[in-house]
Amino acid sequence: MGYHVRIDQDLCMSSGKCVADAPGVFRFDGDELAETVPDPEVLDDERLLAIARNCPGRAIALLDADGNEVAY
Ligand code: SF4
């Protein structure tokens, strides 16, 4: 389906986990806070869920096609 990714930079702890796991979706900005790349690669939902669950700051929200936040 392809969840949309939203990052709350106030919660990002700059661990780099998401950037290491999926550099086609996540990158660091100039302040070493995660952001999405401009034209992100489409990852399958299970992989995105795993990345979001592994974020130590719980900074990654996943939105479904209707814009609703996915619980994980
Ligand atoms: S995994 Fe979470 S805390 Fe780590 S860089 Fe990504 S958004 Fe930030």
PDB file of N, CA, C and O and ligand atoms in Angstrom, residues 7 11-19 26 28 34 51 54-60, ligand 1:
ATOM      1  N   ILE A   7       7.977  12.500  10.245  1.00  0.00           N
ATOM      2  CA  ILE A   7       8.953  12.491  11.339  1.00  0.00           C
ATOM      3  C   ILE A   7       8.725  13.709  12.230  1.00  0.00           C
ATOM      4  O   ILE A   7       8.617  14.830  11.740  1.00  0.00           O
ATOM      5  N   LEU A  11      11.225  14.853  18.544  1.00  0.00           N
ATOM      6  CA  LEU A  11      11.432  13.578  19.236  1.00  0.00           C
ATOM      7  C   LEU A  11      12.671  12.837  18.739  1.00  0.00           C
ATOM      8  O   LEU A  11      13.122  11.884  19.374  1.00  0.00           O
ATOM      9  N   CYS A  12      13.203  13.233  17.595  1.00  0.00           N
ATOM     10  CA  CYS A  12      14.356  12.528  17.011  1.00  0.00           C
ATOM     11  C   CYS A  12      15.573  12.678  17.914  1.00  0.00           C
ATOM     12  O   CYS A  12      15.920  13.773  18.342  1.00  0.00           O
ATOM     13  N   MET A  13      16.216  11.546  18.191  1.00  0.00           N
ATOM     14  CA  MET A  13      17.406  11.515  19.053  1.00  0.00           C
ATOM     15  C   MET A  13      18.679  11.339  18.232  1.00  0.00           C
ATOM     16  O   MET A  13      19.730  11.049  18.769  1.00  0.00           O
ATOM     17  N   SER A  14      18.577  11.472  16.929  1.00  0.00           N
ATOM     18  CA  SER A  14      19.734  11.393  16.023  1.00  0.00           C
ATOM     19  C   SER A  14      20.465  10.064  16.125  1.00  0.00           C
ATOM     20  O   SER A  14      21.690  10.014  15.951  1.00  0.00           O
ATOM     21  N   SER A  15      19.726   9.002  16.388  1.00  0.00           N
ATOM     22  CA  SER A  15      20.368   7.688  16.495  1.00  0.00           C
ATOM     23  C   SER A  15      20.894   7.194  15.151  1.00  0.00           C
ATOM     24  O   SER A  15      21.840   6.416  15.091  1.00  0.00           O
ATOM     25  N   GLY A  16      20.269   7.632  14.083  1.00  0.00           N
ATOM     26  CA  GLY A  16      20.684   7.215  12.753  1.00  0.00           C
ATOM     27  C   GLY A  16      20.160   5.858  12.325  1.00  0.00           C
ATOM     28  O   GLY A  16      20.472   5.395  11.231  1.00  0.00           O
ATOM     29  N   LYS A  17      19.354   5.229  13.153  1.00  0.00           N
ATOM     30  CA  LYS A  17      18.855   3.888  12.801  1.00  0.00           C
ATOM     31  C   LYS A  17      18.043   3.919  11.512  1.00  0.00           C
ATOM     32  O   LYS A  17      18.240   3.092  10.621  1.00  0.00           O
ATOM     33  N   CYS A  18      17.131   4.838  11.403  1.00  0.00           N
ATOM     34  CA  CYS A  18      16.283   4.882  10.205  1.00  0.00           C
ATOM     35  C   CYS A  18      17.109   5.204   8.966  1.00  0.00           C
ATOM     36  O   CYS A  18      16.883   4.635   7.903  1.00  0.00           O
ATOM     37  N   VAL A  19      18.085   6.089   9.135  1.00  0.00           N
ATOM     38  CA  VAL A  19      18.934   6.480   8.000  1.00  0.00           C
ATOM     39  C   VAL A  19      19.758   5.286   7.529  1.00  0.00           C
ATOM     40  O   VAL A  19      19.912   5.055   6.332  1.00  0.00           O
ATOM     41  N   PHE A  26      15.044   7.930   4.444  1.00  0.00           N
ATOM     42  CA  PHE A  26      15.426   8.831   5.537  1.00  0.00           C
ATOM     43  C   PHE A  26      16.827   9.405   5.308  1.00  0.00           C
ATOM     44  O   PHE A  26      17.701   8.733   4.762  1.00  0.00           O
ATOM     45  N   PHE A  28      19.675  12.613   7.221  1.00  0.00           N
ATOM     46  CA  PHE A  28      19.859  13.637   8.246  1.00  0.00           C
ATOM     47  C   PHE A  28      19.825  15.020   7.603  1.00  0.00           C
ATOM     48  O   PHE A  28      20.360  15.210   6.503  1.00  0.00           O
ATOM     49  N   ALA A  34      16.574  13.524  11.681  1.00  0.00           N
ATOM     50  CA  ALA A  34      16.074  12.771  10.536  1.00  0.00           C
ATOM     51  C   ALA A  34      14.975  13.543   9.814  1.00  0.00           C
ATOM     52  O   ALA A  34      14.164  14.244  10.420  1.00  0.00           O
ATOM     53  N   ILE A  51      10.997  -0.337  11.038  1.00  0.00           N
ATOM     54  CA  ILE A  51      11.861   0.838  11.217  1.00  0.00           C
ATOM     55  C   ILE A  51      11.243   1.791  12.241  1.00  0.00           C
ATOM     56  O   ILE A  51      11.929   2.315  13.118  1.00  0.00           O
ATOM     57  N   ASN A  54      11.638   0.551  15.717  1.00  0.00           N
ATOM     58  CA  ASN A  54      13.025   0.591  16.186  1.00  0.00           C
ATOM     59  C   ASN A  54      13.520   1.996  16.489  1.00  0.00           C
ATOM     60  O   ASN A  54      14.651   2.163  16.951  1.00  0.00           O
ATOM     61  N   CYS A  55      12.699   2.990  16.219  1.00  0.00           N
ATOM     62  CA  CYS A  55      13.137   4.366  16.492  1.00  0.00           C
ATOM     63  C   CYS A  55      13.113   4.604  17.998  1.00  0.00           C
ATOM     64  O   CYS A  55      12.051   4.524  18.617  1.00  0.00           O
ATOM     65  N   PRO A  56      14.266   4.906  18.601  1.00  0.00           N
ATOM     66  CA  PRO A  56      14.300   5.059  20.057  1.00  0.00           C
ATOM     67  C   PRO A  56      13.527   6.282  20.556  1.00  0.00           C
ATOM     68  O   PRO A  56      13.136   6.331  21.723  1.00  0.00           O
ATOM     69  N   GLY A  57      13.303   7.243  19.697  1.00  0.00           N
ATOM     70  CA  GLY A  57      12.551   8.429  20.107  1.00  0.00           C
ATOM     71  C   GLY A  57      11.071   8.347  19.788  1.00  0.00           C
ATOM     72  O   GLY A  57      10.319   9.253  20.101  1.00  0.00           O
ATOM     73  N   ARG A  58      10.663   7.248  19.156  1.00  0.00           N
ATOM     74  CA  ARG A  58       9.285   7.101  18.643  1.00  0.00           C
ATOM     75  C   ARG A  58       8.885   8.350  17.854  1.00  0.00           C
ATOM     76  O   ARG A  58       7.794   8.905  18.020  1.00  0.00           O
ATOM     77  N   ALA A  59       9.816   8.754  17.002  1.00  0.00           N
ATOM     78  CA  ALA A  59       9.650   9.992  16.236  1.00  0.00           C
ATOM     79  C   ALA A  59       9.015   9.769  14.877  1.00  0.00           C
ATOM     80  O   ALA A  59       8.684  10.734  14.191  1.00  0.00           O
ATOM     81  N   ILE A  60       8.856   8.489  14.485  1.00  0.00           N
ATOM     82  CA  ILE A  60       8.384   8.189  13.135  1.00  0.00           C
ATOM     83  C   ILE A  60       6.912   7.803  13.183  1.00  0.00           C
ATOM     84  O   ILE A  60       6.538   6.807  13.811  1.00  0.00           O
TER      85      ILE A  60
HETATM   86  S1  SF4 B   1      15.514   6.220  14.202  1.00  0.00           S
HETATM   87 FE1  SF4 B   1      14.289   7.826  15.185  1.00  0.00          FE
HETATM   88  S2  SF4 B   1      15.675   8.828  16.622  1.00  0.00           S
HETATM   89 FE2  SF4 B   1      16.936   7.656  15.184  1.00  0.00          FE
HETATM   90  S3  SF4 B   1      17.476   9.138  13.568  1.00  0.00           S
HETATM   91 FE3  SF4 B   1      15.606   8.049  12.894  1.00  0.00          FE
HETATM   92  S4  SF4 B   1      13.903   9.379  13.590  1.00  0.00           S
HETATM   93 FE4  SF4 B   1      15.744   9.996  14.716  1.00  0.00          FE
END
